Coordinates of C-alpha atoms and ligand atoms in Angstrom, one line a residue:
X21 CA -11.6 7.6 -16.5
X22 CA -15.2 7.6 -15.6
X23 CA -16.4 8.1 -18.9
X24 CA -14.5 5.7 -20.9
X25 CA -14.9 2.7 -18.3
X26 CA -18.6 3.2 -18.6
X27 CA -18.0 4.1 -23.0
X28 CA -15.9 0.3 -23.0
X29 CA -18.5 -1.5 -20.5
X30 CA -21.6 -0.2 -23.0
X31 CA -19.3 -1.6 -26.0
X32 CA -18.2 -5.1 -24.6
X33 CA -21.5 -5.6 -23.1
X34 CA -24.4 -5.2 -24.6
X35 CA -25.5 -1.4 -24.2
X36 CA -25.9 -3.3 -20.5
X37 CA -25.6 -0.6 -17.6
X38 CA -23.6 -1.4 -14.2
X39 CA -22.6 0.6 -11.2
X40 CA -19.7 2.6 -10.8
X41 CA -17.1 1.8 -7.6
X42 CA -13.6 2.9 -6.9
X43 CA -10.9 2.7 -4.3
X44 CA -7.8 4.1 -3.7
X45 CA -4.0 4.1 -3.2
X46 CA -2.1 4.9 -0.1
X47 CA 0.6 6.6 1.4
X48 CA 2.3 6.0 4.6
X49 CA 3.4 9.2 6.8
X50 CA 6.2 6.2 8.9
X51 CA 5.7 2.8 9.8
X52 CA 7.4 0.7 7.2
X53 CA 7.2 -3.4 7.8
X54 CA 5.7 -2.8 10.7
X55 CA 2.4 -4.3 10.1
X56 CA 3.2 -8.1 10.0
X57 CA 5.2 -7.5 13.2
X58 CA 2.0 -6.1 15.2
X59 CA 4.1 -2.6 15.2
X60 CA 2.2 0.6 14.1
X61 CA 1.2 2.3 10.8
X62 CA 0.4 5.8 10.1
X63 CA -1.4 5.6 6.1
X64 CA -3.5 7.4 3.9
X65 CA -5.7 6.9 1.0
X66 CA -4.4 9.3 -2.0
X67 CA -6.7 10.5 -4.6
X68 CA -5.3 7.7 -7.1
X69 CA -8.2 5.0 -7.7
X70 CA -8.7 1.8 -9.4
X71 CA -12.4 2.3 -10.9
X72 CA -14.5 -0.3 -11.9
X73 CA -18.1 -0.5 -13.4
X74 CA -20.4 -3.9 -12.2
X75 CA -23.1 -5.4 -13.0
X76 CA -24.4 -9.0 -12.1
X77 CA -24.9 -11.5 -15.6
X78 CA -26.9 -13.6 -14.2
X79 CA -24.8 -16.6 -14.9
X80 CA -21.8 -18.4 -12.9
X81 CA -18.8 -17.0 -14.5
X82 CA -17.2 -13.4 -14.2
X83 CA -16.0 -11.3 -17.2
X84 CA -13.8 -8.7 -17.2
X85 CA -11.5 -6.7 -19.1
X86 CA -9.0 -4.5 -17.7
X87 CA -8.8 -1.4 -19.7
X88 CA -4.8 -0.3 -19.1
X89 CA -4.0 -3.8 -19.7
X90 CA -6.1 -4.8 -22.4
X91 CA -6.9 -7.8 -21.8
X92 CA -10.1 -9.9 -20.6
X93 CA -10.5 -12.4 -18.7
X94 CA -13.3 -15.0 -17.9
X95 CA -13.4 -17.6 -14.8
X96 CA -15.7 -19.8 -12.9
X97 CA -16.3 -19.6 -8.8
X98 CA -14.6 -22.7 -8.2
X99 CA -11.2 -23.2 -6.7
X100 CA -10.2 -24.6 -9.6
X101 CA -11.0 -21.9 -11.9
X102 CA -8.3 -19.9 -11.0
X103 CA -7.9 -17.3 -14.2
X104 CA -3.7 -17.3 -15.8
X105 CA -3.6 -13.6 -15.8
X106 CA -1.8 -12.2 -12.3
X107 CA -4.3 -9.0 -12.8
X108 CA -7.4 -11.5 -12.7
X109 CA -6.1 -13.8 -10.4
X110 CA -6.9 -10.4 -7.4
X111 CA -10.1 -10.5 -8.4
X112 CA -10.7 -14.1 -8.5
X113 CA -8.7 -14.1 -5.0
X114 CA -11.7 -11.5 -4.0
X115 CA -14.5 -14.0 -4.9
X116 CA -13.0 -16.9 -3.7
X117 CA -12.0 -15.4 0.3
X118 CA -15.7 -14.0 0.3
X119 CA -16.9 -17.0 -0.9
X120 CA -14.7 -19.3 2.0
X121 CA -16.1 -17.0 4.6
X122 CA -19.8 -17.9 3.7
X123 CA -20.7 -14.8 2.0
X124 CA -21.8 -14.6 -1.8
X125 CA -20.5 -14.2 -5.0
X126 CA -22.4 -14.7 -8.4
X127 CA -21.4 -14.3 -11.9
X128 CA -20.6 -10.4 -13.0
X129 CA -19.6 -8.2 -15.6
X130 CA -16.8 -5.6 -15.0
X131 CA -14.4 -2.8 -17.0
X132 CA -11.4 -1.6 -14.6
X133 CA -8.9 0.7 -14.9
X134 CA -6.8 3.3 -13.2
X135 CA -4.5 5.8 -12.7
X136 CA -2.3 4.4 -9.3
X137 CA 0.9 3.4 -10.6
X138 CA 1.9 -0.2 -10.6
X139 CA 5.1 -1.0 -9.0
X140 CA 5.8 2.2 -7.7
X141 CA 4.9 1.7 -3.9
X142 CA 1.6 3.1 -3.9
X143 CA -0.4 -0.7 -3.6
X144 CA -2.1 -0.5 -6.6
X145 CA -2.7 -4.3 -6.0
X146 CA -5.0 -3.4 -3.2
X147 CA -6.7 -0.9 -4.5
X148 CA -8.3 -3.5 -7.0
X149 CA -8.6 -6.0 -4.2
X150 CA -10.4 -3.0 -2.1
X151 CA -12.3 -2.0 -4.8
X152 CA -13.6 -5.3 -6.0
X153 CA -14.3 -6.7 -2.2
X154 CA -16.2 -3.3 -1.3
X155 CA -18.4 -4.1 -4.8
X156 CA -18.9 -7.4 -4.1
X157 CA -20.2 -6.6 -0.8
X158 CA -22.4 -3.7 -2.1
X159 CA -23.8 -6.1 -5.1
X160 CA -24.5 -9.4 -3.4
X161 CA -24.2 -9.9 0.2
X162 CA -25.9 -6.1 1.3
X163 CA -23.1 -4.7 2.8
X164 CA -23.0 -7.4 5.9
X165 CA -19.7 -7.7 5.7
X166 CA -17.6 -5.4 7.6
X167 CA -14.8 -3.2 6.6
X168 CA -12.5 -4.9 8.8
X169 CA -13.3 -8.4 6.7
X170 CA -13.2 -6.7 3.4
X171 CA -9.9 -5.3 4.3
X172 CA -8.7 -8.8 5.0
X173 CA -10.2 -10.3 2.4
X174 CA -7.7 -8.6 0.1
X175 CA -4.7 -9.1 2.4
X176 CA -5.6 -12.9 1.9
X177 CA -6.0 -13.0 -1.6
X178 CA -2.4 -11.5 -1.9
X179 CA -1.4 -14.5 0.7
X180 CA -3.3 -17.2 -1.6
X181 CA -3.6 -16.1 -4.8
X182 CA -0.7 -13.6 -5.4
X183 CA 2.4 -15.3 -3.1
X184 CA 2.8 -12.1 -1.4
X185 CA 3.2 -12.5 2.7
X186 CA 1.7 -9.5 3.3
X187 CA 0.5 -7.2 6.1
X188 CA -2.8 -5.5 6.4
X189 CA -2.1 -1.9 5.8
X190 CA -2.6 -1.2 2.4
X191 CA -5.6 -3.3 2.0
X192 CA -7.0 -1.5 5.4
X193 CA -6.1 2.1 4.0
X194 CA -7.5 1.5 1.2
X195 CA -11.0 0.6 2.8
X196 CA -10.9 3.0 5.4
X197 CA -9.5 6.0 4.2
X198 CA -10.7 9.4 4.7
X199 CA -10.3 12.6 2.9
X200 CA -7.8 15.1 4.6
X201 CA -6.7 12.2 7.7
X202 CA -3.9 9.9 8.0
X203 CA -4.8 6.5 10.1
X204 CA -2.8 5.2 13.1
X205 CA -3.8 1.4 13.2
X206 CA -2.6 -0.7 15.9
X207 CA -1.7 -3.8 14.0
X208 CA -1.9 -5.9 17.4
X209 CA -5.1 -4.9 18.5
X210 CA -6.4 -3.4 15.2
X211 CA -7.6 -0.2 16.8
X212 CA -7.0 2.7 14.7
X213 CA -7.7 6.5 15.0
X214 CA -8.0 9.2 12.4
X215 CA -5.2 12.2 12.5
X216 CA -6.6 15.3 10.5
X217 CA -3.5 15.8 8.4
X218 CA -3.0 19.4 7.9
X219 CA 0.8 20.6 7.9
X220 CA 0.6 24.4 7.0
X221 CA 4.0 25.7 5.4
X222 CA 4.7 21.7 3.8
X223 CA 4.2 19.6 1.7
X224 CA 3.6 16.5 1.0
X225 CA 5.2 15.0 -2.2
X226 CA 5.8 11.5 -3.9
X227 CA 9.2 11.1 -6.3
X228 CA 9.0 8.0 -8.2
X229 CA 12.5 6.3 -8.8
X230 CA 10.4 4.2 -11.9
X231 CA 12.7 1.3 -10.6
X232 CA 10.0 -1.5 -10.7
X233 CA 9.5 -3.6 -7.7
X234 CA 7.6 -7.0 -7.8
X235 CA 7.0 -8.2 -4.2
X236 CA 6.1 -11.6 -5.4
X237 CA 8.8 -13.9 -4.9
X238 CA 10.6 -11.0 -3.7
X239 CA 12.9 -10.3 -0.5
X240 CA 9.3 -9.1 1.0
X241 CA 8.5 -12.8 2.0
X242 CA 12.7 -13.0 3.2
X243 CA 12.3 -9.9 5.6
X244 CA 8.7 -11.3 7.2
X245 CA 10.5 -14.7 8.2
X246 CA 13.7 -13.0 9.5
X247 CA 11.1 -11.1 12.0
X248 CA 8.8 -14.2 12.8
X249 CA 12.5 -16.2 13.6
X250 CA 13.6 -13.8 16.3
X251 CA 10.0 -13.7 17.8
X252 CA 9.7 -17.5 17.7
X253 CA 14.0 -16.8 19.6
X254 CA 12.1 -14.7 22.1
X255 CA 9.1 -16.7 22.5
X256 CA 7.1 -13.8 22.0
X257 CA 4.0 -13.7 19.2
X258 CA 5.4 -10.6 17.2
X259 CA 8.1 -8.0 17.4
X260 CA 5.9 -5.7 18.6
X261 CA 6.9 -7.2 22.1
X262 CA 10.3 -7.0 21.8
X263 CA 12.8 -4.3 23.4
X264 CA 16.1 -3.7 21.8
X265 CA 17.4 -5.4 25.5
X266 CA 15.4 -8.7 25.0
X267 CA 17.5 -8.1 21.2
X268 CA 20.9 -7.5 22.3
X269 CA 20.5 -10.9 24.8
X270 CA 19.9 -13.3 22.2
X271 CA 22.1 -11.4 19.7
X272 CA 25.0 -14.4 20.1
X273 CA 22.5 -16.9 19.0
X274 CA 20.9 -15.5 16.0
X275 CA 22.2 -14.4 12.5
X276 CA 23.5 -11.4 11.8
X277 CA 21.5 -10.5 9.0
X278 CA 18.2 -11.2 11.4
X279 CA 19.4 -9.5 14.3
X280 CA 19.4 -6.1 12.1
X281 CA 16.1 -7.0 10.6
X282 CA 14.8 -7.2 13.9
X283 CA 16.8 -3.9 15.2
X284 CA 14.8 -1.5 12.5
X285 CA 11.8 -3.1 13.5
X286 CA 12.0 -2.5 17.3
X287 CA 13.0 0.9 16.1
X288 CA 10.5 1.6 13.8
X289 CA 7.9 1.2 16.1
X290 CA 8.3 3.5 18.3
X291 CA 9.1 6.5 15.8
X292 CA 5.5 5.9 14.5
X293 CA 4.3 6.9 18.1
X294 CA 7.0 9.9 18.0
X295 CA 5.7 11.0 14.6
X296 CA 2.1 10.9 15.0
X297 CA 2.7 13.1 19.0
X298 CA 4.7 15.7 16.6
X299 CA 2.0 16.1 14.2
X300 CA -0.5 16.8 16.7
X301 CA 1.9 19.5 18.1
X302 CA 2.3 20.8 14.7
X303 CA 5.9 19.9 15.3
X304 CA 6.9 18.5 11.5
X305 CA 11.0 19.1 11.8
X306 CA 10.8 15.8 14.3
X307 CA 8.1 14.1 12.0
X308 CA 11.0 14.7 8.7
X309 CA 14.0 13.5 11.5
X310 CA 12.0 10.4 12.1
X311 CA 11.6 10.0 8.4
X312 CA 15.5 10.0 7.8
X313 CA 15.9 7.8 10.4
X314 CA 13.8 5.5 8.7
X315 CA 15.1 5.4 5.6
X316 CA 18.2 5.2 7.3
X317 CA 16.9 1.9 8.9
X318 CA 15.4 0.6 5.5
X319 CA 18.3 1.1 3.6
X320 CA 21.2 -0.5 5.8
X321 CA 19.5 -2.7 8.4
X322 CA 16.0 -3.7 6.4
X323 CA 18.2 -3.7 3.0
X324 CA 15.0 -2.9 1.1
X325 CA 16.1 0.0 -0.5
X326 CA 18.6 0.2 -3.8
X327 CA 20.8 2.6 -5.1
X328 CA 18.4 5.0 -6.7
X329 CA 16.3 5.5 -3.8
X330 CA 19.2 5.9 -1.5
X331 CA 20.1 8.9 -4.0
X332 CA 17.0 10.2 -4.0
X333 CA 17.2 10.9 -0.3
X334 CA 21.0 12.3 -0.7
X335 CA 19.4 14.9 -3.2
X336 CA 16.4 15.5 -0.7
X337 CA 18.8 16.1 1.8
X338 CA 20.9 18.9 0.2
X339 CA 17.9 20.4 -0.7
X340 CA 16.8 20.8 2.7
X341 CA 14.1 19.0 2.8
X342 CA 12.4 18.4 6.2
X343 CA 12.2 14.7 6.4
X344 CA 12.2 12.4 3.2
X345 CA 12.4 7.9 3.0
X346 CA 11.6 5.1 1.0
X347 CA 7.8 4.3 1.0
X348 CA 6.1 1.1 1.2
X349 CA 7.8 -2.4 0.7
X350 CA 11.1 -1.0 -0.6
X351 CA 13.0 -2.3 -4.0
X352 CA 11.9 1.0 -5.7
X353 CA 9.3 2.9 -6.1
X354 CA 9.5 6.8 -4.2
X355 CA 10.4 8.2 -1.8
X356 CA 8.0 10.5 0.6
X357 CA 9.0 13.8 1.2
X358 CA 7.7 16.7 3.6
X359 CA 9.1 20.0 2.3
X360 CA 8.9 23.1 3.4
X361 CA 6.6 25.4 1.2
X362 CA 9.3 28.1 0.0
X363 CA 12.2 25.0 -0.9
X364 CA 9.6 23.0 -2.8
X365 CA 10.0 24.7 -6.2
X366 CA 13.4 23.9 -6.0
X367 CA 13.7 20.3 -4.6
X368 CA 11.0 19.2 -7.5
X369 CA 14.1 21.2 -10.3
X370 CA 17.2 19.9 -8.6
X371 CA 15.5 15.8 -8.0
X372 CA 14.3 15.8 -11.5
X373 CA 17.7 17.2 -12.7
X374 CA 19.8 15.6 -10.7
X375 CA 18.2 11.9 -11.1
X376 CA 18.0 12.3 -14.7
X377 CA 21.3 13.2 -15.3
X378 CA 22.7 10.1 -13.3
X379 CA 20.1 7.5 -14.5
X380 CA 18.8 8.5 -17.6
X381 CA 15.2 8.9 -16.8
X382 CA 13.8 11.4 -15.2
X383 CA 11.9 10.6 -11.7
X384 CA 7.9 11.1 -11.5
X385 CA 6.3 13.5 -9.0
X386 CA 3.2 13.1 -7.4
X387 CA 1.7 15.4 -4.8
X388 CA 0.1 14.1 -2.3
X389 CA -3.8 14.3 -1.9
X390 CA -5.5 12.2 1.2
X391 CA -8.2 11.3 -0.1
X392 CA -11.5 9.3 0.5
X393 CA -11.3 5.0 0.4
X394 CA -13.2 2.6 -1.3
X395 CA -16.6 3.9 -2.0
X396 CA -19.9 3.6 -4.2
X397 CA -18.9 6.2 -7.3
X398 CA -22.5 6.4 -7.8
X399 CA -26.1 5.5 -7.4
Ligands
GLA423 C1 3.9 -3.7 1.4 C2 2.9 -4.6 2.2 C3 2.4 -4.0 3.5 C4 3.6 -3.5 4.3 C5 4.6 -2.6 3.5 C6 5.8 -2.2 4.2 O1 3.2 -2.5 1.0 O2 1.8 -4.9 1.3 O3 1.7 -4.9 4.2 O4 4.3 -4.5 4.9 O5 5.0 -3.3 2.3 O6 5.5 -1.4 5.3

């Protein structure tokens, strides 16, 4: 990837020469729509990048040209330069939320591309956000700006420039992660520690259900609102304050459809806490119960999931594996799976089988690799 970025920047430029960054995709171990609801995630960046080669132009405008789309793209600083393209509009978001928050952006050349999968749960969106707001950062304002910010400088430009009410967790795993540890962030307090992830006998694998999801103008937005409504019911700030009791009480005076959105959530929270006291212990049959129970939660009470990822976890299930759920937003994408080293050969046989004979398409697998976040590529 490195070398034809730098092959199509040489080409499209000028023989010009720019520097190299990347940043990465995530997984998350448990923790699913937590985030917006000051609840607890446990993710990790994957060895899956968005790469992109830089270099300042000397002029106002930015030019870039994505390589697995195509297609290039030029556009002013200004508000009112927003680009057409939805893959420019991330970067142009990125310029813009640094700009707002008094830091600089001038004009630049870049070639992008990648190999995290769009749609498929993995946030490839901030990946190119992380990548281009670490850059940016690097290039023009000398690293001043701290991770925190540049984390939500991406989760902003999905909020302004994309129409996706998102949380911070993918934009923050993608900044902060670390090669071989999964991050518990406190999305109340933002206070987050690093888990060395090492589960000897498992594994950790990815199986793609290739059912696209688009999160823009999606149920995403739906499910956040259903949340911040039963808060606003309780008077408190986020779910993250409220018990299943508090729940139950106003339970006659909310919708049905809220009070089970709210139910998972209260839930959810606290298996991240169970998860991430099992790992320590080395104790990964709870950590793959908790990850049942939480596709359990997405499926019927969330109502993010959809038919093929709900048979994805029937398969995982007679297969024996430990623990397996929907990942990320929901609407397709994978499922996460933690299998036990001697049953993996046959899980990966039976899913791809199985899936293919009752849709038609056979299911992607990824293994998963935690990996370093957004970084400098090279000097
Ligand atoms: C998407 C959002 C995140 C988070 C997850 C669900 O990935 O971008 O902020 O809410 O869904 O956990």
């Amino acid at each position: 990837m490195e070398a034809k970025i730098k092959q199509e920047f040489n080409k499209r430029f000028n023989g010009e020469q720019g520097t190299l960054y990347a940043s990465a995709g995530r997984i998350n171990l448990i923790g699913e729509h937590t985030d917006y609801n000051g609840g607890f995630v446990f993710p990790g960046a994957i060895d899956k990048v968005i790469m992109a080669e830089i270099a300042p132009n000397g002029t106002d405008k930015v030019r870039v040209f994505s390589i697995d789309i195509n297609e290039y793209a030029e556009f002013g600083l200004k508000e009112s330069d927003a680009p057409e393209q939805q893959w420019a509009r991330y970067i142009f978001g990125v310029c813009r939320e640094i700009l707002k928050r008094g830091g600089s952006v001038k004009g630049f050349d870049a070639v992008f591309a990648g190999n995290v999968p769009l749609g498929a749960g993995l946030s490839s969106s901030a990946a190119l956000e992380s990548c281009f707001a670490f850059a940016l950062n690097d290039m023009f304002n000398g690293n001043t700006i701290d991770k925190f910010e540049l984390a939500k400088i991406g989760q902003s430009t999905e909020h302004n420039y994309c129409g996706v009410n998102c949380g911070i967790m993918d934009q923050f795993a993608s900044v902060f992660g670390k090669k071989d540890h999964l991050m518990r962030l406190d999305c109340r307090s933002m206070e987050y520690e690093y888990f060395p992830f090492k589960i000897d006998g498992y594994k950790l694998v990815l199986v793609d259900s290739k059912v696209k999801h688009a999160l823009v103008d999606s149920p995403y937005n739906k499910r956040r609102q259903s949340c911040e409504r039963v808060a606003a019911k309780l008077g408190i700030e986020t779910l993250r304050d409220a018990t299943k009791e508090a729940l139950d009480a106003v339970r006659g005076e909310i919708s049905a459809e809220d009070y089970f959105r709210a139910k998972f959530v209260i839930e959810e929270k606290d298996r991240v806490l169970a998860v991430c006291d099992a790992l320590e212990k080395g104790d990964c049959e709870t950590v793959g119960q908790k990850m049942y129970e939480t596709h359990a939660g997405l499926s019927k009470d969330y109502e993010v999931s959809c038919e093929e990822l709900d048979y994805l976890n029937d398969v995982a299930k007679e297969c024996g594996v430990t623990g397996s759920r929907i990942m990320g937003g929901g609407f397709g994408g994978c499922t996460i799976n933690l299998v036990k080293d001697d049953l993996y050969d046959n899980f990966i046989t039976t899913v791809t089988r199985k899936f293919a004979e009752k849709y038609g398409h056979e299911p992607v697998i990824y293994p998963v690799v935690i990996s370093d976040g957004a970084r400098r590529v090279e000097e």
